[in-house]
Amino acid sequence: MKLRIEKAIYGGAGLGRVDGKAVFVPMTLPGEVVEAEIQPGRDKGSFAEAALLHVLEPAAERVVAPCPYFGACGGCQYQHAEYATQLEMKRSILLETLGRAGLRDVPEVRLHSAEPWGYRNRIRLHVDAATHALGYRRRASRVLLVVDRCPIAAPLLERSLAALQALFAEQQAGTWCAEVELFCDGAGEAMVMTLRLRAGARAGEAELQRLAGGLGEQVPALVGAGLLQAAAERAGREPVAARGQRTRAKAQGRMAPARENRAEPAEDVDGESPEGALVRSWGERGLRYQAAGHAYEVSLGAFFQGNRFLVDRLVSLATDGVADELVWDLFAGVGLFSVALAERCERVVAVEGAPVSSADLRRNLGPGPTGQDVRQARHRAVESSTLGFLAREGAGGAAKRPGHIVLDPPRAGLGMEAARLLAGVRSQGVTYVSCDPSTLARDLRVLVDAGYTISQLHLADMFPQTFHLETVVKLQLR
């Protein structure tokens, strides 16, 4: 069938219509005329998902993708578009998503971008148990695509990928390792590796030493490695894959994944290390990451923002102008925003529920450069879910009311219950950092209905070549 693409939608596809039915076609651009074929089992009545067969009338903004795996790999969706076009598509998607939630009278979207290639400081690779090959998931599939390069990854990670392919084959490491995560510092000069054990597999010191030592000989920048075992398996339970739900409003032209945590496959570009316990280590147990003029301890398995070129700007967007006596930093991670806030605010309460990240948060928010305990006494790291914290502290009265709240939730967002609790705190200012526009719009609707006004709207392109986008929203209480 032939159709004209009307617009880009969240999820990476373009929307066209045939006899009034919405049809979603990947690797297309607005204005293009394409030939597509509805996939078996993908006709849902009011909408359908199709495969691209031919581009009959290409857009002027279409370019040749530099990655040989583009189209097959599930990691990137926008390599066929000029970078300026990618940014405009994301801006349009953000505004349309907010508009569907009734948030139409919003400030102009301010775009923030950096180098769109080689920006990733972290990649996660799946391992085939039979062939021991490493790769990403194929698009819209759980099938492995073996790769030997990734142009959005930092050069250090790309070099390590090629070396690991040979080492895994030589050592038959796929029998015990299910996933490999590589994480490097912002300069691309130091790296750590996390290996996730396959369910039911046994591996120990010898296997880790052999693999990490072999990689370290070829890539001297490797400073540490660790074996991670699923927490459920350590407790004697069958491990359960926590896959988030994809919510769609297809007839309106939206495809919005909403995941419950930061963990997911390698093609999920902002994914966190899978939940689990470190059972063996080699060398250092983490990296010291320099960002926005601060040094952060980031342990194996802890979450950190994935764009090494734009993280400084993100810290500025989230924290500039915040100088209140008491500030809450919710979903604080290792303290990316908390540490910056601690420099200008009298008291910071930073809340993080993941144990590994929470431990790093305590260290990063601890005594300042002088080694004195004054800073630690003024600022507090709390290991708790945000919902639990808000339920306990939200009704604390004026004495405990923060002047400002910063939050950076995973894709599932704050959630209706937590959003209502946060609105009930009546903080004068809120900064919401989001990686999913649909859950952002849902939560903003709650805050606006409770008396908040959106004063600033920023789109930070933390994930070039993909449909993912990061939004920073500033709100003020009316």
Coordinates of C-alpha atoms in Angstrom, one line a residue:
M1 CA 0.0 0.0 0.0
K2 CA 1.1 3.6 -0.6
L3 CA 0.7 6.3 2.0
R4 CA 2.0 9.7 2.9
I5 CA 3.7 10.2 6.3
E6 CA 1.9 12.9 8.3
K7 CA 4.2 13.1 11.4
A8 CA 6.6 11.4 13.6
I9 CA 5.2 9.6 16.7
Y10 CA 6.8 8.6 20.0
G11 CA 8.4 5.2 19.6
G12 CA 10.3 6.0 16.4
A13 CA 7.7 5.4 13.6
G14 CA 5.9 7.7 11.2
L15 CA 2.2 8.0 11.0
G16 CA 0.2 7.7 7.8
R17 CA -3.4 6.8 7.0
V18 CA -5.2 4.4 4.7
D19 CA -9.0 4.7 4.5
G20 CA -8.9 6.6 7.8
K21 CA -6.9 3.9 9.6
A22 CA -3.7 5.0 11.3
V23 CA -0.7 3.1 10.0
F24 CA 2.7 3.3 11.8
V25 CA 5.8 2.8 9.6
P26 CA 9.4 2.8 10.9
M27 CA 12.3 4.6 9.4
T28 CA 10.2 7.2 7.7
L29 CA 10.0 11.1 7.8
P30 CA 7.1 13.5 7.8
G31 CA 6.1 14.4 4.2
E32 CA 7.5 11.2 2.6
V33 CA 5.4 9.0 0.4
V34 CA 6.2 5.4 1.1
E35 CA 5.2 1.9 0.1
A36 CA 4.5 -0.3 3.2
E37 CA 3.0 -3.6 4.1
I38 CA 1.0 -4.3 7.3
Q39 CA 2.8 -7.0 9.3
P40 CA 1.0 -10.3 10.1
G41 CA -0.9 -9.9 13.4
R42 CA -0.3 -6.2 13.5
D43 CA -3.7 -5.0 12.2
K44 CA -5.5 -3.9 15.3
G45 CA -8.6 -2.5 13.7
S46 CA -8.3 1.2 14.3
F47 CA -4.6 1.2 13.7
A48 CA -1.9 -1.1 12.2
E49 CA 1.9 -1.5 12.3
A50 CA 3.6 -1.9 8.9
A51 CA 7.0 -2.6 7.4
L52 CA 8.7 -0.1 5.1
L53 CA 9.1 -1.5 1.6
H54 CA 10.2 1.5 -0.5
V55 CA 10.5 5.3 -0.1
L56 CA 8.8 6.6 -3.2
E57 CA 9.2 10.3 -2.4
P58 CA 12.0 10.9 0.1
A59 CA 12.2 14.0 2.3
A60 CA 15.0 16.4 1.7
E61 CA 16.2 15.7 5.3
R62 CA 16.7 12.0 4.7
V63 CA 20.4 10.9 4.9
V64 CA 22.2 7.6 4.6
A65 CA 22.6 6.0 8.1
P66 CA 26.3 5.5 8.9
C67 CA 25.7 2.4 11.0
P68 CA 25.5 -0.9 9.0
Y69 CA 23.1 -2.3 11.6
F70 CA 20.5 0.5 11.4
G71 CA 17.1 -0.8 10.6
A72 CA 17.8 -4.3 12.0
C73 CA 19.1 -3.1 15.4
G74 CA 16.6 -2.0 18.1
G75 CA 18.9 0.7 19.4
C76 CA 18.4 3.6 17.0
Q77 CA 15.4 4.8 15.1
Y78 CA 16.4 8.2 13.7
Q79 CA 19.8 7.6 11.9
H80 CA 18.0 8.2 8.5
A81 CA 17.2 11.8 9.5
E82 CA 19.5 14.9 9.6
Y83 CA 20.2 15.8 13.2
A84 CA 18.3 19.1 13.1
T85 CA 15.3 17.2 11.9
Q86 CA 15.6 14.7 14.7
L87 CA 15.4 17.6 17.2
E88 CA 12.3 19.1 15.5
M89 CA 10.5 15.8 15.5
K90 CA 11.2 15.4 19.2
R91 CA 10.0 19.0 19.9
S92 CA 6.7 18.3 18.0
I93 CA 6.2 15.0 19.8
L94 CA 6.7 16.7 23.2
L95 CA 4.3 19.5 22.5
E96 CA 1.7 17.1 21.0
T97 CA 1.9 14.8 24.0
L98 CA 1.5 17.7 26.5
G99 CA -1.4 19.0 24.4
R100 CA -3.3 15.7 24.6
A101 CA -3.1 16.1 28.4
G102 CA -4.7 19.6 28.1
L103 CA -1.3 21.3 28.7
R104 CA -1.4 23.6 25.7
D105 CA -0.5 27.0 27.1
V106 CA 3.1 26.2 27.8
P107 CA 6.4 28.2 27.3
E108 CA 8.5 27.8 24.2
V109 CA 10.6 24.6 24.2
R110 CA 14.3 25.4 24.5
L111 CA 16.4 22.8 22.8
H112 CA 19.8 21.7 24.1
S113 CA 22.0 19.4 22.1
A114 CA 25.6 18.3 21.7
E115 CA 27.7 15.9 19.5
P116 CA 25.2 13.3 18.2
W117 CA 27.8 10.5 17.8
G118 CA 30.1 8.7 20.2
Y119 CA 28.1 10.1 23.1
R120 CA 27.1 7.0 25.0
N121 CA 29.1 6.3 28.2
R122 CA 27.4 3.0 28.7
I123 CA 26.3 0.1 26.5
R124 CA 24.6 -3.2 27.5
L125 CA 25.2 -6.3 25.4
H126 CA 23.3 -9.6 25.4
V127 CA 25.2 -12.8 25.1
D128 CA 24.2 -15.9 23.1
A129 CA 24.5 -19.0 25.2
A130 CA 25.3 -21.3 22.3
T131 CA 27.6 -19.1 20.1
H132 CA 29.0 -16.8 22.9
A133 CA 28.5 -13.9 20.5
L134 CA 27.6 -10.4 21.9
G135 CA 25.0 -8.0 20.5
Y136 CA 21.8 -6.0 20.8
R137 CA 18.2 -7.0 20.3
R138 CA 16.8 -6.8 16.8
R139 CA 14.1 -4.2 16.3
A140 CA 10.8 -5.2 17.8
S141 CA 12.2 -8.6 18.8
R142 CA 14.0 -10.5 21.5
V143 CA 16.3 -12.0 18.9
L144 CA 20.0 -11.2 19.2
L145 CA 21.8 -9.2 16.5
V146 CA 25.5 -9.7 16.7
V147 CA 27.4 -6.4 16.3
D148 CA 31.1 -5.5 16.3
R149 CA 30.6 -1.7 16.4
C150 CA 28.2 1.0 17.7
P151 CA 28.7 4.6 16.4
I152 CA 26.7 6.1 19.3
A153 CA 29.0 4.6 21.9
A154 CA 32.2 6.2 23.2
P155 CA 35.2 5.1 21.1
L156 CA 36.6 3.3 24.2
L157 CA 33.4 1.2 24.4
E158 CA 33.5 0.4 20.7
R159 CA 37.1 -0.8 20.9
S160 CA 36.2 -3.0 23.9
L161 CA 33.3 -4.5 22.1
A162 CA 35.5 -5.9 19.4
A163 CA 37.9 -7.3 21.9
L164 CA 35.1 -8.9 23.9
Q165 CA 33.7 -10.7 20.9
A166 CA 37.0 -12.7 20.6
L167 CA 37.4 -13.3 24.3
F168 CA 33.9 -14.6 24.8
A169 CA 34.3 -17.0 21.9
E170 CA 37.7 -18.2 23.1
Q171 CA 36.6 -18.7 26.7
Q172 CA 33.0 -19.8 25.9
A173 CA 31.8 -17.3 28.4
G174 CA 28.3 -17.3 27.1
T175 CA 27.6 -20.5 29.1
W176 CA 27.6 -18.4 32.3
C177 CA 27.3 -14.8 31.3
A178 CA 23.9 -13.4 30.0
E179 CA 24.7 -9.7 29.7
V180 CA 27.7 -7.4 29.6
E181 CA 27.6 -3.7 30.6
L182 CA 30.5 -1.4 29.8
F183 CA 30.5 2.0 31.5
C184 CA 33.2 4.7 30.9
D185 CA 34.0 8.1 32.3
G186 CA 33.1 11.3 30.5
A187 CA 36.6 11.6 29.0
G188 CA 36.5 8.0 27.7
E189 CA 39.8 7.2 29.6
A190 CA 38.6 4.7 32.2
M191 CA 36.0 1.9 32.1
V192 CA 34.4 -0.7 34.2
M193 CA 32.6 -3.9 33.2
T194 CA 29.6 -5.6 34.8
L195 CA 28.8 -9.2 33.9
R196 CA 25.3 -10.5 34.7
L197 CA 25.3 -14.2 35.5
R198 CA 22.9 -16.4 33.5
A199 CA 20.1 -17.9 35.5
G200 CA 21.3 -21.2 37.1
A201 CA 24.8 -20.8 35.9
R202 CA 27.9 -21.0 38.1
A203 CA 30.9 -18.8 37.8
G204 CA 33.4 -17.4 40.2
E205 CA 36.8 -15.8 40.7
A206 CA 38.6 -17.8 38.0
E207 CA 36.1 -17.0 35.3
L208 CA 36.0 -13.3 36.2
Q209 CA 39.8 -13.1 36.4
R210 CA 40.3 -14.8 33.1
L211 CA 37.8 -12.6 31.2
A212 CA 38.5 -9.2 32.9
G213 CA 42.3 -9.9 32.8
G214 CA 42.1 -10.7 29.1
L215 CA 40.2 -7.6 28.3
G216 CA 42.5 -5.5 30.5
E217 CA 45.5 -6.7 28.5
Q218 CA 43.9 -5.4 25.3
V219 CA 42.2 -2.4 26.8
P220 CA 44.3 -0.9 29.6
A221 CA 41.6 1.6 30.4
L222 CA 39.6 -1.2 32.1
V223 CA 40.0 -0.5 35.8
G224 CA 37.4 -2.8 37.3
A225 CA 34.8 -5.5 36.7
G226 CA 32.2 -7.4 38.6
L227 CA 29.8 -10.4 38.5
L228 CA 26.2 -9.6 39.2
Q229 CA 23.6 -12.2 40.2
A230 CA 19.9 -11.5 40.1
A231 CA 18.6 -10.7 43.6
A232 CA 15.7 -13.1 43.2
E233 CA 18.0 -16.0 42.4
R234 CA 20.2 -15.2 45.4
A235 CA 17.1 -15.5 47.6
G236 CA 16.3 -18.9 46.1
R237 CA 13.4 -17.7 43.9
E238 CA 13.0 -18.0 40.2
P239 CA 14.2 -14.7 38.7
V240 CA 11.5 -12.6 37.1
A241 CA 12.2 -10.2 34.2
A242 CA 10.7 -6.9 35.1
R243 CA 9.6 -5.7 31.7
G244 CA 7.7 -2.5 31.6
Q245 CA 4.4 -2.1 29.9
R246 CA 4.0 -0.3 26.6
T247 CA 1.0 2.0 26.7
R248 CA -0.4 3.2 23.4
A249 CA -3.0 5.6 22.2
K250 CA -2.6 4.4 18.6
A251 CA -5.6 6.1 17.0
Q252 CA -4.2 9.4 18.2
G253 CA -0.8 8.7 16.8
R254 CA 1.1 8.0 20.0
M255 CA 3.3 5.1 21.0
A256 CA 4.6 5.5 24.5
P257 CA 6.7 2.9 26.4
A258 CA 6.3 3.3 30.2
R259 CA 8.7 1.1 32.1
E260 CA 8.6 0.5 35.8
N261 CA 12.4 0.9 36.3
R262 CA 15.5 1.9 34.4
A263 CA 16.4 -1.7 33.7
E264 CA 15.7 -3.2 30.3
P265 CA 17.6 -4.5 27.3
A266 CA 20.6 -3.0 25.6
E267 CA 18.6 -1.1 23.0
D268 CA 16.9 0.8 25.9
V269 CA 19.4 3.6 25.8
D270 CA 18.7 5.0 29.2
G271 CA 18.5 1.7 31.0
E272 CA 20.0 1.1 34.4
S273 CA 22.0 -2.0 35.3
P274 CA 19.7 -5.0 36.1
E275 CA 18.8 -5.2 39.8
G276 CA 21.0 -7.7 41.6
A277 CA 23.9 -8.3 43.9
L278 CA 27.6 -8.1 43.2
V279 CA 29.1 -11.5 44.1
R280 CA 32.6 -11.1 42.7
S281 CA 34.8 -8.2 41.7
W282 CA 38.1 -7.6 39.9
G283 CA 40.0 -4.3 40.4
E284 CA 38.0 -1.3 41.2
R285 CA 34.3 -1.6 42.1
G286 CA 33.3 1.5 40.3
L287 CA 34.3 4.7 38.5
R288 CA 35.1 8.2 39.7
Y289 CA 33.0 10.3 37.2
Q290 CA 33.7 14.1 36.7
A291 CA 30.6 16.0 35.8
A292 CA 29.6 19.7 36.1
G293 CA 32.6 20.5 38.2
H294 CA 32.0 17.7 40.7
A295 CA 33.4 14.2 41.3
Y296 CA 31.0 11.3 41.7
E297 CA 31.6 7.8 42.9
V298 CA 29.6 5.5 40.6
S299 CA 29.6 1.8 41.7
L300 CA 29.2 -1.2 39.4
G301 CA 25.4 -1.5 38.8
A302 CA 24.5 2.1 39.8
F303 CA 22.6 4.4 37.5
F304 CA 24.3 7.4 35.8
Q305 CA 23.1 9.6 32.9
G306 CA 24.2 8.1 29.6
N307 CA 25.3 11.1 27.5
R308 CA 28.8 12.1 28.3
F309 CA 28.7 15.3 26.3
L310 CA 25.4 16.7 27.7
V311 CA 25.4 15.7 31.4
D312 CA 26.9 19.0 32.6
R313 CA 24.2 20.9 30.8
L314 CA 21.5 18.7 32.3
V315 CA 22.9 19.4 35.8
S316 CA 22.7 23.2 35.1
L317 CA 19.2 23.0 33.8
A318 CA 18.0 21.0 36.8
T319 CA 19.7 23.1 39.5
D320 CA 20.3 26.6 38.3
G321 CA 18.3 29.2 40.2
V322 CA 17.6 26.8 43.1
A323 CA 18.9 28.3 46.3
D324 CA 16.3 27.6 48.9
E325 CA 16.9 26.8 52.5
L326 CA 15.5 23.3 52.2
V327 CA 15.4 21.3 48.9
W328 CA 14.3 17.7 48.3
D329 CA 15.9 15.7 45.5
L330 CA 13.7 12.8 44.7
F331 CA 14.9 9.7 42.6
A332 CA 18.4 11.2 43.4
G333 CA 20.5 8.3 42.0
V334 CA 24.1 8.7 43.0
G335 CA 23.5 12.4 43.7
L336 CA 24.1 14.0 40.3
F337 CA 21.8 16.9 41.2
S338 CA 22.1 16.7 45.0
V339 CA 25.8 17.4 45.0
A340 CA 25.3 20.6 42.9
L341 CA 22.4 21.6 45.1
A342 CA 24.4 21.1 48.3
E343 CA 26.7 23.9 47.2
R344 CA 24.0 26.6 47.2
C345 CA 21.3 25.3 49.5
E346 CA 21.3 25.2 53.3
R347 CA 19.8 21.7 53.5
V348 CA 19.3 19.0 50.9
V349 CA 17.3 15.8 51.5
A350 CA 18.2 13.3 48.7
V351 CA 15.9 10.3 48.3
E352 CA 16.9 7.1 46.4
G353 CA 15.4 3.6 46.6
A354 CA 18.0 1.5 44.8
P355 CA 20.5 0.2 47.3
V356 CA 23.6 0.5 45.1
S357 CA 22.9 4.0 44.0
S358 CA 21.8 5.0 47.5
A359 CA 25.1 3.9 48.9
D360 CA 26.9 6.0 46.3
L361 CA 24.6 8.9 47.1
R362 CA 25.6 8.8 50.8
R363 CA 29.3 8.9 49.8
N364 CA 28.8 11.7 47.3
L365 CA 26.7 13.8 49.6
G366 CA 29.1 13.2 52.5
P367 CA 31.8 15.4 53.9
G368 CA 33.1 18.1 51.6
P369 CA 36.7 18.5 50.3
T370 CA 37.9 19.6 53.8
G371 CA 36.9 16.2 55.2
Q372 CA 34.8 17.8 57.9
D373 CA 31.4 16.5 58.9
V374 CA 29.6 19.9 58.6
R375 CA 28.3 19.2 55.1
Q376 CA 27.1 15.7 56.0
A377 CA 25.2 17.1 59.0
R378 CA 23.5 19.7 56.8
H379 CA 22.5 17.3 54.0
R380 CA 20.8 14.0 54.3
A381 CA 20.6 10.9 52.0
V382 CA 17.5 8.8 52.5
E383 CA 17.2 5.2 51.2
S384 CA 13.5 5.0 50.4
S385 CA 11.0 4.9 47.6
T386 CA 9.8 8.3 46.6
L387 CA 6.2 7.3 47.3
G388 CA 7.1 6.1 50.8
F389 CA 9.0 9.2 51.5
L390 CA 6.2 11.5 50.4
A391 CA 3.7 9.5 52.4
R392 CA 5.8 10.0 55.5
E393 CA 7.2 13.5 55.1
G394 CA 4.6 15.2 52.8
A395 CA 2.4 16.2 55.7
G396 CA 5.2 17.5 57.9
G397 CA 3.8 21.1 58.0
A398 CA 5.5 24.4 57.2
A399 CA 8.6 23.7 59.2
K400 CA 9.5 20.7 57.0
R401 CA 8.2 22.1 53.8
P402 CA 10.9 22.4 51.1
G403 CA 11.2 25.6 49.1
H404 CA 12.0 23.5 46.0
I405 CA 11.6 19.9 44.9
V406 CA 13.8 18.4 42.2
L407 CA 12.8 15.0 40.8
D408 CA 14.2 12.7 38.1
P409 CA 12.0 9.6 38.0
P410 CA 12.4 6.6 35.6
R411 CA 10.1 6.2 32.6
A412 CA 7.1 5.2 34.7
G413 CA 7.2 8.7 36.0
L414 CA 6.0 9.9 39.4
G415 CA 2.6 8.2 39.3
M416 CA -0.8 9.5 40.2
E417 CA -0.6 8.8 43.9
A418 CA 2.9 10.2 44.4
A419 CA 2.0 13.2 42.2
R420 CA -0.9 14.1 44.4
L421 CA 1.2 13.7 47.5
L422 CA 3.9 15.9 46.0
A423 CA 1.4 18.6 45.0
G424 CA 0.1 18.5 48.6
V425 CA 3.5 19.5 49.9
R426 CA 2.9 23.0 48.4
S427 CA 6.6 23.6 47.6
Q428 CA 7.0 27.0 45.9
G429 CA 9.0 25.5 43.1
V430 CA 9.3 22.1 41.3
T431 CA 11.8 20.9 38.7
Y432 CA 10.7 17.8 36.9
V433 CA 13.3 15.9 34.9
S434 CA 11.7 13.3 32.6
C435 CA 12.7 10.7 30.1
D436 CA 9.2 9.9 28.9
P437 CA 6.8 12.6 27.6
S438 CA 3.6 10.6 28.2
T439 CA 4.2 9.9 31.9
L440 CA 5.5 13.5 32.2
A441 CA 2.2 14.9 30.8
R442 CA 0.2 12.7 33.1
D443 CA 2.0 13.9 36.2
L444 CA 2.1 17.6 35.1
R445 CA -1.6 17.5 34.7
V446 CA -1.9 16.7 38.4
L447 CA 0.5 19.4 39.4
V448 CA -1.1 22.1 37.2
D449 CA -4.6 21.1 38.5
A450 CA -3.2 21.6 42.0
G451 CA -2.1 25.2 41.4
Y452 CA 1.3 25.0 39.6
T453 CA 2.2 26.9 36.5
I454 CA 4.8 25.7 34.0
S455 CA 7.4 28.5 33.8
Q456 CA 10.2 26.8 31.7
L457 CA 10.2 23.9 29.3
H458 CA 13.6 22.4 28.1
L459 CA 14.3 19.5 25.8
A460 CA 17.8 18.1 26.3
D461 CA 18.6 15.6 23.6
M462 CA 20.4 13.0 25.8
F463 CA 19.7 10.3 23.2
P464 CA 20.5 11.3 19.6
Q465 CA 19.7 8.9 16.8
T466 CA 16.8 7.5 19.0
F467 CA 13.2 8.5 19.7
H468 CA 14.0 9.0 23.4
L469 CA 14.0 12.5 24.8
E470 CA 14.8 14.2 28.1
T471 CA 12.6 17.1 29.3
V472 CA 13.3 19.5 32.1
V473 CA 10.2 21.4 33.3
K474 CA 10.2 24.2 35.9
L475 CA 7.0 24.9 37.8
Q476 CA 6.0 27.6 40.2
L477 CA 3.1 27.5 42.7
R478 CA 0.5 30.1 41.8

